[in-house]
C-alpha positions in Angstrom: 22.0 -10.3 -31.1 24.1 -13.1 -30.0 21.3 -15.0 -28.5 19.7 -14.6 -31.8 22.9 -16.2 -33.4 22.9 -19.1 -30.5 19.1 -19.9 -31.2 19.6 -20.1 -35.0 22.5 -22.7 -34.7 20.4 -24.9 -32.5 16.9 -24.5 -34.5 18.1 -28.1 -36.3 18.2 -29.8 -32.6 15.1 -27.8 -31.5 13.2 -29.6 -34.4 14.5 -33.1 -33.3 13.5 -31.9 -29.8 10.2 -31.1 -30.7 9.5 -34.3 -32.6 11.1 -36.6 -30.1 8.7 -34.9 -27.2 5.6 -35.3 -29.2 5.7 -38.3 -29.7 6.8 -39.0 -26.2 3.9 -36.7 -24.7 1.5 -38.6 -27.0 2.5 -42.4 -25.5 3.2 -41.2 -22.0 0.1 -38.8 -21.6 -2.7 -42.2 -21.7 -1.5 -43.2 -18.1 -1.5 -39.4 -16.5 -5.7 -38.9 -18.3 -6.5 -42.1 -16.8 -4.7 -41.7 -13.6 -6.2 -38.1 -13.3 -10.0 -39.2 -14.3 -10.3 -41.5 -11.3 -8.7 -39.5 -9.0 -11.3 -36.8 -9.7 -14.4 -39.4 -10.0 -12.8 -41.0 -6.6 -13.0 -37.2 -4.9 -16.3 -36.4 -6.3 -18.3 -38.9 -5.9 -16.9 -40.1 -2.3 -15.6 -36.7 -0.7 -17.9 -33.8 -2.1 -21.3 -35.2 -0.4 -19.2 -36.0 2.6 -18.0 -32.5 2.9 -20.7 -30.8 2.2 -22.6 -32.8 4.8 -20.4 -31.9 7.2 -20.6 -28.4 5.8 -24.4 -28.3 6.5 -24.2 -29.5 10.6 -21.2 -26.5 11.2 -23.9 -24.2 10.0 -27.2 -25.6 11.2 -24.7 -25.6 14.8 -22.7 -22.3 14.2 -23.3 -19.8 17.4 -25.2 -16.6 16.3 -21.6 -14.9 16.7 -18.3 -15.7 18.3 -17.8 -19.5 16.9 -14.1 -19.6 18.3 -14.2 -18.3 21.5 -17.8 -20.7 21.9 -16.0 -23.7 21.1 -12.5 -22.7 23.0 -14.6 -21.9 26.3 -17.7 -23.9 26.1 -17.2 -27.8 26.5 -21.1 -28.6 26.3 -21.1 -26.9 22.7 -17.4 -28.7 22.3 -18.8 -32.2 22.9 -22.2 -31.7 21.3 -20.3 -30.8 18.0 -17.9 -33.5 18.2 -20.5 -36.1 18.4 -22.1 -34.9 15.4 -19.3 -34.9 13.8 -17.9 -38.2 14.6 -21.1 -39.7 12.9 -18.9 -39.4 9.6 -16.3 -41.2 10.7 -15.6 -44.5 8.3 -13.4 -46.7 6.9 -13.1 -44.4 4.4 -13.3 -41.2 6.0 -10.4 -41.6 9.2 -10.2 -38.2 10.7 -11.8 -35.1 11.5 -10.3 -32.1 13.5 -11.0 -28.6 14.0 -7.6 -26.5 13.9 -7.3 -22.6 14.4 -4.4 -20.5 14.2 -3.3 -18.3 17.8 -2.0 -14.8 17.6 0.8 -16.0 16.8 0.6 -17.4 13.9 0.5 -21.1 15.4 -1.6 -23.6 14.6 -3.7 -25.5 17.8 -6.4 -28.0 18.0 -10.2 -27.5 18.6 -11.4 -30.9 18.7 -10.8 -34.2 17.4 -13.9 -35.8 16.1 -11.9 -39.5 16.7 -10.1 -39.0 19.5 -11.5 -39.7 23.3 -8.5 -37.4 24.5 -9.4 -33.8 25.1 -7.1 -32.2 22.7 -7.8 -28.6 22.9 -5.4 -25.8 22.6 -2.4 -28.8 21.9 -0.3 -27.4 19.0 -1.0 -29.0 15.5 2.4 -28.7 13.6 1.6 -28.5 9.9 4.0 -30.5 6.9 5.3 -27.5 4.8 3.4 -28.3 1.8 0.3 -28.3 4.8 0.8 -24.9 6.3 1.2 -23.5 2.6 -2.4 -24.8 2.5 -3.7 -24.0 5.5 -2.4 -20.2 4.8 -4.2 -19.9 1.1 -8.0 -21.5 3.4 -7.3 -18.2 5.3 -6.5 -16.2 2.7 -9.1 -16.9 0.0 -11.5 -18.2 2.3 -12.7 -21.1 -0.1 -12.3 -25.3 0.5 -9.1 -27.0 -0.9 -8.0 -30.7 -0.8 -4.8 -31.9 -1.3 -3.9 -35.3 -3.1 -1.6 -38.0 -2.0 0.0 -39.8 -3.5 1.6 -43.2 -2.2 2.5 -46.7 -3.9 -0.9 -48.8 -3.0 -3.1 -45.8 -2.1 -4.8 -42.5 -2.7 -4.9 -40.5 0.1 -6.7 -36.7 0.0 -7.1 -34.3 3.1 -9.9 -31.9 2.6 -9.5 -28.0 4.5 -12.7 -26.5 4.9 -12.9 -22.7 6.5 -15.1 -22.4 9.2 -16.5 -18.9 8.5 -18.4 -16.2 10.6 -18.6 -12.6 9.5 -16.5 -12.8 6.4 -13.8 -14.2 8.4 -12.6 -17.7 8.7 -12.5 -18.9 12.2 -11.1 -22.0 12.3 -10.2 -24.8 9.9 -11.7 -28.1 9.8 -9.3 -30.7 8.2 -10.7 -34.3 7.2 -8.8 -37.2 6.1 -9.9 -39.7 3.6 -8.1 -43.0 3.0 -8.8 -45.5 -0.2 -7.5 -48.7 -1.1 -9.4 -50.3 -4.2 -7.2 -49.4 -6.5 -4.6 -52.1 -6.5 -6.1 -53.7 -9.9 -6.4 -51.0 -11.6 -3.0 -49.4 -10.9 -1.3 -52.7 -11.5 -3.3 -53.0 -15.1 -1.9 -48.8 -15.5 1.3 -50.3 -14.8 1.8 -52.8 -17.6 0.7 -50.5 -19.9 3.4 -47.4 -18.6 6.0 -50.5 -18.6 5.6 -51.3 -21.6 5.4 -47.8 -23.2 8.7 -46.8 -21.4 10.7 -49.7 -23.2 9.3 -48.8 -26.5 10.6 -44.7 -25.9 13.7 -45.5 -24.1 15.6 -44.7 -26.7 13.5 -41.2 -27.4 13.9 -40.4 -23.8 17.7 -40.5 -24.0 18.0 -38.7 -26.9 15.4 -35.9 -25.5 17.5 -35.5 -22.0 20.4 -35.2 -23.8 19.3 -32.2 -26.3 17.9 -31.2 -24.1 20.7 -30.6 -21.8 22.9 -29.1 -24.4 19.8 -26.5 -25.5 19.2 -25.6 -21.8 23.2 -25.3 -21.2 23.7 -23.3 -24.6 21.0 -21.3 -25.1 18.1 -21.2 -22.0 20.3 -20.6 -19.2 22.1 -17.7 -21.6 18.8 -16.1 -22.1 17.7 -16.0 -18.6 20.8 -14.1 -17.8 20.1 -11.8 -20.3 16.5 -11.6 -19.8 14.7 -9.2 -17.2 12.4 -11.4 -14.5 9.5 -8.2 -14.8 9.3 -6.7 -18.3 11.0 -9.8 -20.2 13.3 -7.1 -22.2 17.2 -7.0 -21.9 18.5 -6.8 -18.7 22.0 -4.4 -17.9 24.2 -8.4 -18.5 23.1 -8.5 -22.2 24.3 -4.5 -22.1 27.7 -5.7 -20.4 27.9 -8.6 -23.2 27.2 -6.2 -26.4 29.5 -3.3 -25.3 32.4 -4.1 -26.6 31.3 -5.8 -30.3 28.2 -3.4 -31.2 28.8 -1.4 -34.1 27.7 2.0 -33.1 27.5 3.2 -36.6 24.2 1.2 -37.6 22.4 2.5 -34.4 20.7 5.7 -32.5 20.3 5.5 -28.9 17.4 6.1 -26.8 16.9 6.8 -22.9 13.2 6.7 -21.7 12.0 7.2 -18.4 8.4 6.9 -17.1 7.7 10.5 -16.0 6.3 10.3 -11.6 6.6 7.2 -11.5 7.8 6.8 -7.7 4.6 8.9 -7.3 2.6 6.3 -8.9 4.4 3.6 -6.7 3.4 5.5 -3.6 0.0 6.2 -4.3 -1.2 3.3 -5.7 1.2 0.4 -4.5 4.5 -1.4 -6.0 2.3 -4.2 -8.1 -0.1 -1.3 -10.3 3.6 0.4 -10.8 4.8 -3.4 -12.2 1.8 -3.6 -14.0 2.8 -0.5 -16.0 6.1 -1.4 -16.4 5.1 -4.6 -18.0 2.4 -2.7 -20.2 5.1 0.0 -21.3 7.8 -2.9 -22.0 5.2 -4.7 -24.4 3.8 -1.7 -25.9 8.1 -1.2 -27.0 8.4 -4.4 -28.1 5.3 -4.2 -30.2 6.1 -1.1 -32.1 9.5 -2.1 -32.4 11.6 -4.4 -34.6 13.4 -7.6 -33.7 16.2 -5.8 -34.9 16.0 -2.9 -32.3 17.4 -3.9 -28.4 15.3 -2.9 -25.7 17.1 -2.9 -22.6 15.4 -2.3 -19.2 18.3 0.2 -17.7 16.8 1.1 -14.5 13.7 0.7 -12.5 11.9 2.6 -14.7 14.2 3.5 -17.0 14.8 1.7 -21.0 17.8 1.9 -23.2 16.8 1.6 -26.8 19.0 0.8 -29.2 17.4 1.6 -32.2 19.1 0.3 -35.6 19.3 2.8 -38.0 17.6 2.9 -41.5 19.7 3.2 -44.8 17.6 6.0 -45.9 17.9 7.9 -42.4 21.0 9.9 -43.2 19.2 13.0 -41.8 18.0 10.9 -38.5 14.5 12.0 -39.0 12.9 8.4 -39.1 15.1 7.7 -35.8 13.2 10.8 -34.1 9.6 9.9 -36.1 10.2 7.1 -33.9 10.7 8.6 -30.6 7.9 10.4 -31.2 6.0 7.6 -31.8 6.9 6.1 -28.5 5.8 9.1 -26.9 2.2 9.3 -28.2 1.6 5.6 -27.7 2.9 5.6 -24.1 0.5 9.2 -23.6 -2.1 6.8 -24.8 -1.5 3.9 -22.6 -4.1 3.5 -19.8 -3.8 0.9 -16.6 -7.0 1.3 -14.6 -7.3 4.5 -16.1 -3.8 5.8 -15.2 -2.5 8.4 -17.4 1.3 8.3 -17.9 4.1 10.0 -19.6 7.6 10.1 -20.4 10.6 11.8 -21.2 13.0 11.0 -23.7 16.5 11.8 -24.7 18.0 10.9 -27.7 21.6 10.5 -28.8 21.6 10.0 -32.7 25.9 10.9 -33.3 26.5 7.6 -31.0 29.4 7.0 -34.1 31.3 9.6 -32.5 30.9 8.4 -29.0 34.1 7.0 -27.4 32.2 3.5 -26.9 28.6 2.0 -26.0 29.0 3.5 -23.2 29.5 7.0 -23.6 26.6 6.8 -26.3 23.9 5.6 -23.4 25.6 8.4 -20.9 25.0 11.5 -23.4 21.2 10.0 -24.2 21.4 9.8 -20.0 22.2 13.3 -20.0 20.0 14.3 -22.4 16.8 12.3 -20.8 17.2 14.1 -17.5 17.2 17.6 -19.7 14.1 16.9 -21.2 13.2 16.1 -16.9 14.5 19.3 -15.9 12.7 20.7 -18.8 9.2 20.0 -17.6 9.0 16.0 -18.8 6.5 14.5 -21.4 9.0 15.7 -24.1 11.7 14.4 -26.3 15.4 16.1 -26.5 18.2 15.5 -28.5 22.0 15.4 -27.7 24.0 18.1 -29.1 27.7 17.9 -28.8 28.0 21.7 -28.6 25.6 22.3 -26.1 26.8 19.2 -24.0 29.0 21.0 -20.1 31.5 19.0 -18.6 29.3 19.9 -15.5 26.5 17.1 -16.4 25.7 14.2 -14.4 24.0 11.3 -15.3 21.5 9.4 -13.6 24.0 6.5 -13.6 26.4 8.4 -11.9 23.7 9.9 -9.5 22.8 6.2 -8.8 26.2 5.6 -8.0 27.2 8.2 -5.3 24.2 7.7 -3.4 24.7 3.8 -3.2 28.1 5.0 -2.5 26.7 7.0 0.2 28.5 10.0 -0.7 25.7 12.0 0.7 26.4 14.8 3.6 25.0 18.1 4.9 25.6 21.6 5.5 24.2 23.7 8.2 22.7 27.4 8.3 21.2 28.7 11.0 18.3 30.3 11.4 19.1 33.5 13.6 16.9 35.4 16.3 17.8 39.3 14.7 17.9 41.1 18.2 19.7 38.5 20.0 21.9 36.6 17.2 21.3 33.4 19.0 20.5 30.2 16.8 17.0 28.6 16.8 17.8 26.0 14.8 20.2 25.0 11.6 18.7 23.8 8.4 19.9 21.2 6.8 21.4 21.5 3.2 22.2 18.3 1.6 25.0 17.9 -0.7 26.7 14.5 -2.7 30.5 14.7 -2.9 31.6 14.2 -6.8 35.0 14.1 -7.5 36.2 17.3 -6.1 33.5 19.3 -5.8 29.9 19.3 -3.8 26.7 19.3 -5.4 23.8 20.9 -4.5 20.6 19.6 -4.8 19.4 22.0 -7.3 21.6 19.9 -9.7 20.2 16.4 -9.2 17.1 16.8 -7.5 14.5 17.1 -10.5 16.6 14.3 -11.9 16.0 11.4 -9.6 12.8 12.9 -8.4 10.1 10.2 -9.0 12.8 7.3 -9.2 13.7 4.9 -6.5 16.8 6.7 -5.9 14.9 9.8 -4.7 13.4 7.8 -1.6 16.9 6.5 -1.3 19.0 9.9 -1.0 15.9 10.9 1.2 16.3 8.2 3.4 20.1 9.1 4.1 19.8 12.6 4.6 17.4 12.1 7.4 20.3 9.1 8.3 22.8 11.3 8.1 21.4 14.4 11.0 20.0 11.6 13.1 23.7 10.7 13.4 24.8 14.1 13.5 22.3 14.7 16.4 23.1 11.9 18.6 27.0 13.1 18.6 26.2 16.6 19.4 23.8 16.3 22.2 22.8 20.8 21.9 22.3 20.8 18.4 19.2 21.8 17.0 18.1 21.1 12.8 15.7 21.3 10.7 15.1 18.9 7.5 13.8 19.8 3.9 10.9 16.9 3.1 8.8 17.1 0.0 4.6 16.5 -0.1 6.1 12.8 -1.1 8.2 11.9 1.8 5.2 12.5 4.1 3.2 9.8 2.0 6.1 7.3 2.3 5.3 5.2 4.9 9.0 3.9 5.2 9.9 7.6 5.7 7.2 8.0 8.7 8.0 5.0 10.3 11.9 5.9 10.5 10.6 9.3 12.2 8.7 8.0 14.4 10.6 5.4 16.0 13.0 7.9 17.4 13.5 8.5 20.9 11.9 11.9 22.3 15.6 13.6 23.0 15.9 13.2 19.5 12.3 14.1 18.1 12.4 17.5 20.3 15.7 18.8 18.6 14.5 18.1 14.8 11.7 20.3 12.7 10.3 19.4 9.3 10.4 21.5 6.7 7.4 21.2 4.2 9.1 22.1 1.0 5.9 21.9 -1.5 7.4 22.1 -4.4 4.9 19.1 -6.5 1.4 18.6 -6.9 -0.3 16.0 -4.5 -2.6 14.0 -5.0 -3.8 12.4 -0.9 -4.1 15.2 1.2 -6.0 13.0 3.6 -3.0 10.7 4.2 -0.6 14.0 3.7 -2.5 15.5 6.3 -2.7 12.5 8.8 0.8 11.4 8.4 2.2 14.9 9.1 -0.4 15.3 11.9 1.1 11.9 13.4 4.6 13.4 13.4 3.3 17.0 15.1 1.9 14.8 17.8 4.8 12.9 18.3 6.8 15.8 19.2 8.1 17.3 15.6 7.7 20.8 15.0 6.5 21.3 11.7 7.9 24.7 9.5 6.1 25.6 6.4 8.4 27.0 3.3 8.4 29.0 1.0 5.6 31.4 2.0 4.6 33.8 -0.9 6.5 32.4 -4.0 3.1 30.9 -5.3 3.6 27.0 -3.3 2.1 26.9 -0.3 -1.3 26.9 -0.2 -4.5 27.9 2.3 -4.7 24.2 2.6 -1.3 23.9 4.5 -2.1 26.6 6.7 -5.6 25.8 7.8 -5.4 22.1 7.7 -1.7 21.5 9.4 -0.6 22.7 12.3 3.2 24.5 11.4 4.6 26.6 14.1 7.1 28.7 11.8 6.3 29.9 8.4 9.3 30.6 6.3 8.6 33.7 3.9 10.2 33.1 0.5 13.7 34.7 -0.1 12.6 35.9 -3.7 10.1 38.0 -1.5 12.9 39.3 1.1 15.9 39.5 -1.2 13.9 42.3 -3.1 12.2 44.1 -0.2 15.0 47.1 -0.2 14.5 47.8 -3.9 10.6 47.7 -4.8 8.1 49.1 -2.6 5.7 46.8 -3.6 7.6 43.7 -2.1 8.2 46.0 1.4 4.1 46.1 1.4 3.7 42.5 0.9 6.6 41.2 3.4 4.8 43.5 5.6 1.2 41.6 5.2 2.7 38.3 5.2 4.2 39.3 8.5 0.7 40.4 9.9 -1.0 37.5 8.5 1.4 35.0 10.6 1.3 36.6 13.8 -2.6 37.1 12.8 -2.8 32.7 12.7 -0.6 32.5 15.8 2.6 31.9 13.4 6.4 32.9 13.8 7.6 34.1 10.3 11.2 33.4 9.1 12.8 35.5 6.6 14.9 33.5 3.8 18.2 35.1 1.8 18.8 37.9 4.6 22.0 38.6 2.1 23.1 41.9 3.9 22.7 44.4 6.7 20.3 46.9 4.6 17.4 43.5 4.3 18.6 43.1 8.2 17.6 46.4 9.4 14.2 46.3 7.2 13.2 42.8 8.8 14.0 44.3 12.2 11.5 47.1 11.3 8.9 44.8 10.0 9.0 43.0 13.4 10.4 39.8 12.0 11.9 37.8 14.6 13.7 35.3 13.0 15.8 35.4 10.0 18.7 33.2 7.3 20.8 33.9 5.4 24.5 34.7 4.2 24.2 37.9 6.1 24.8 35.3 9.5 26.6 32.6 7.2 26.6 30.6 4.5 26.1 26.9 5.1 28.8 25.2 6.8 30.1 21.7 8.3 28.4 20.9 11.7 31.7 21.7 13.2 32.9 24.9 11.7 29.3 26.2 12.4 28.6 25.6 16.3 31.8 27.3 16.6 30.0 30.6 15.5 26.6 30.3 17.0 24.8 29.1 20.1 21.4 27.7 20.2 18.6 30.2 21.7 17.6 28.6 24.8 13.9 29.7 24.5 
């Protein structure tokens, strides 16, 4: 839009430009060919052979195994490979040296092929351009030279890995030194000398447009311009808000569907890569005149500009479905994606910019909640004053407005507390929001690891100032396979560890039990006690109770709350109560909501129950005032 505007007021100077560079590149591009063809004949036909010489005695010498630890610890082998290799030494050729890098990440000499001093083990500090080298001989484990460049000379330093077993052991680093060519660089120089005077004036006139074009119009774009995807970024959104004319367009919120599941399972740069593939597929089925903006992390505004004809909006929602079917059809490595849409197509009657993109928000995370891979459409009658949008999820848990509530989980005969679970809630306005509200919505964004990460945060703080206190957290299949997640667990002291449980809510598919299994196993044996939920209501499955090893199993409260009323839910409580103590299991019962499912449980032989029959969930403070923890 504006850029647009800026680019067609300097499409006059960007012609000059053009012109005044080719010509330039033409003249000035003789020296660099010629400068760059000797360089490469001088490497080839007077470094290559050399190297590959020196190649052939490291092999026809190389230990069957253990080439580093030979050459640290053996000075026969050190001395015999030095004098072989100081048969290269020349004029031309100065230096040869073996370098290896230490645990830590130091560099340190082997041997110097030229030297009499015994340099072993002395620390070889690398130029930064160096170690850069150095570090890409380790990590691609090929040869690479570097060229230098000085007034009279050519200098080039060649780094060849030294490798055994698919491994690079050490680094040899040789040094070649030229001097013939003065004439030839002196005859280069009349010619560049001359070729400057003669584009003087072209050169001034380039640096200065292009000053003004990079001033006016490049550094405006980058601004605007999202590093990733190379769509609209949230400034161009900031700079349009307040001069778009809402009347000529229909506003779009897509969001790729899983996608922090995708990140977790198959690493940050596939998840980039399919970004990029979904932000090119948009721009290629869209029109110059429609704005794509990248809204979130996997999140795009579009602003679609409507059609004269459209007075009914169907072409605006043909479209949307369009974008749907192409991005069902998109494959990366045989990834499978989908998304969810939400589409506000009355943005003339929104109160700006905007309140148009918060609606379509709202109405994207109902076609979410609604099972995803869909497309909904904002209605102004259906719309509650309850809603919350993603952008204003995002912003109370950056605000950390996140807390928790505590119920306990009660012995029957006794009354004493095993433990409390933990409830989160975000503070909004005046009110606190339970999780059913906003979970499904950030679930499979970066925010969800987020509000994870400061609920767990938030009891570890609530534990270290109340030393008795016992909790248990709520994690999902995909908190287990985020290694972030695990390593915040585990790196807590034991007092700690011993007074938290984990509670396996599985309420999504998953998709690496091996690495559920192991990272869950990892947290058992570092002193977590693990609680499977939900028991009976159709989630867990046989492969959580034979593969991980849960002390408490938590029967489902749809199961308990209807125990009293149908016999058929009395029978099955009973089972699932045999089957536990059958596996070596304690069973929990969930919603114990009054004294008639109380004196059932008791019957049943359930030890343990929750619910607001004990208490509703409360602030840390107001409930240790009612309970104390069992001390079994």
């Amino acid at each position: 839009m504006n850029i647009n505007s800026r680019k067609k007021n300097f499409i006059y100077l960007i012609a000059f430009l053009l012109i005044a560079f080719l010509i330039y590149a033409y003249m000035y591009s003789l020296i660099p060919v010629m400068e760059e063809k000797l360089e490469r004949r001088i490497i080839n036909t007077s470094t290559v052979n050399v190297i590959e010489a020196i190649n052939r005695v490291l092999k026809k010498n190389m230990p069957e195994r253990d080439f580093l630890v030979t050459l640290l610890y053996n000075p026969d082998y050190r001395q015999k490979l030095k004098d072989q290799l100081s048969v290269f030494l020349s004029d031309k050729l100065k230096f040869i040296f073996i370098i290896y890098k230490d645990e830590k990440g130091r560099y340190r000499y082997l041997l110097d092929a030229g030297s009499e001093e015994n340099v072993l083990n002395l620390l070889f500090i690398p130029l930064h351009e160096e170690r850069q080298i150095l570090e890409k001989v380790y990590s691609l484990k090929k040869p690479l030279f570097e060229v230098h460049k000085e007034i009279d000379t050519i200098g080039i330093t060649y780094y060849l890995p030294i490798m055994q077993d698919k491994r690079v052991e050490a680094v040899l680093v040789a040094d070649f030194s030229f001097e013939a060519l003065k004439e030839i660089k002196s005859i280069i120089s009349v010619i560049q000398n001359a070729i400057l005077v003669s584009i003087g004036v072209i050169l001034l006139l380039l640096v200065i447009a292009i000053y003004y074009f990079y001033r006016n119009v490049i550094l405006k774009q980058r601004a605007y311009i999202d590093s990733l995807t190379g769509v609209y970024n949230r400034n161009y959104l900031e700079d349009i808000r307040d001069v778009i004319d809402l009347n000529k367009y229909v506003a779009l919120m897509l969001d790729i569907d899983y996608f922090k599941q995708i990140n977790d399972t198959y690493g940050h740069q596939v998840g980039d890569e399919i970004l990029k593939g979904v932000a090119r597929l948009l721009k290629k089925n869209l029109r110059d005149e429609d704005i794509i903006i990248r809204y979130g992390g996997e999140e795009f505004l579009i602003l679609l500009k409507k059609s004269r004809n459209d007075r009914d909006n169907k072409w605006s929602l043909d479209v949307a479905e369009k974008l749907l079917d192409l991005i069902r059809n998109y494959r990366y490595r045989d990834i499978s994606i989908t998304a969810s849409i939400g589409v506000n197509v009355d943005t003339h009657k929104a109160r700006g910019l905007l309140d148009a993109i918060k609606k379509a928000d709202i109405t994207l995370y109902k076609a979410k909640r609604a099972g995803r891979n869909r497309i909904e459409i904002y209605e102004e009658a259906r719309s509650k004053e309850g809603d919350i949008s993603l952008a204003e999820i995002k912003e109370m848990i950056e605000n950390q407005s996140v807390m928790c509530y505590y119920q306990p989980v009660v012995h029957l005969k006794t009354g004493n507390v095993l433990y409390y679970e933990s409830l989160a809630r975000i503070k909004h306005e005046d009110r606190l929001i339970s999780p059913a509200i906003f979970l499904d919505i950030i679930k499979g964004t970066f925010l969800y690891f987020k509000f994870t990460k400061l609920v767990i945060e938030y009891n570890l703080n609530v534990l270290k100032e109340n030393p008795d206190f016992v909790i248990s957290i709520n994690m999902s299949p995909s908190d287990f396979l985020n290694e972030t997640i695990i390593d915040i667990l585990v790196s807590q002291p034991e007092d700690i560890i011993k007074r938290i449980k984990l509670e396996i809510l599985e309420t999504e598919d998953v998709h690496n039990y091996s690495v559920l299994k192991t990272n869950i196993n990892r947290l058992r044996d570092k002193g977590y006690e693990i609680v499977l939920d939900d028991f009976g209501a159709g989630y867990v499955d046989f492969y959580y109770l034979t593969e991980i090893d849960a002390k408490y199993i938590k029967i489902d409260g749809s199961v308990i709350k209807s125990v009293p009323a149908k016999e058929q839910y009395y029978k099955l409580t009973k089972h699932l109560v045999y089957f536990c103590k059958d596996i070596h299991k304690t069973p929990i019962a969930e919603f114990v909501e009054n004294r008639e499912i109380f004196e059932i449980l008791l019957e049943l032989g359930i030890e343990y129950g929750q619910g607001y029959f004990f208490s509703k969930p409360l602030p840390v403070d107001e409930v240790k005032t009612k309970f104390s923890i069992d001390g079994n």
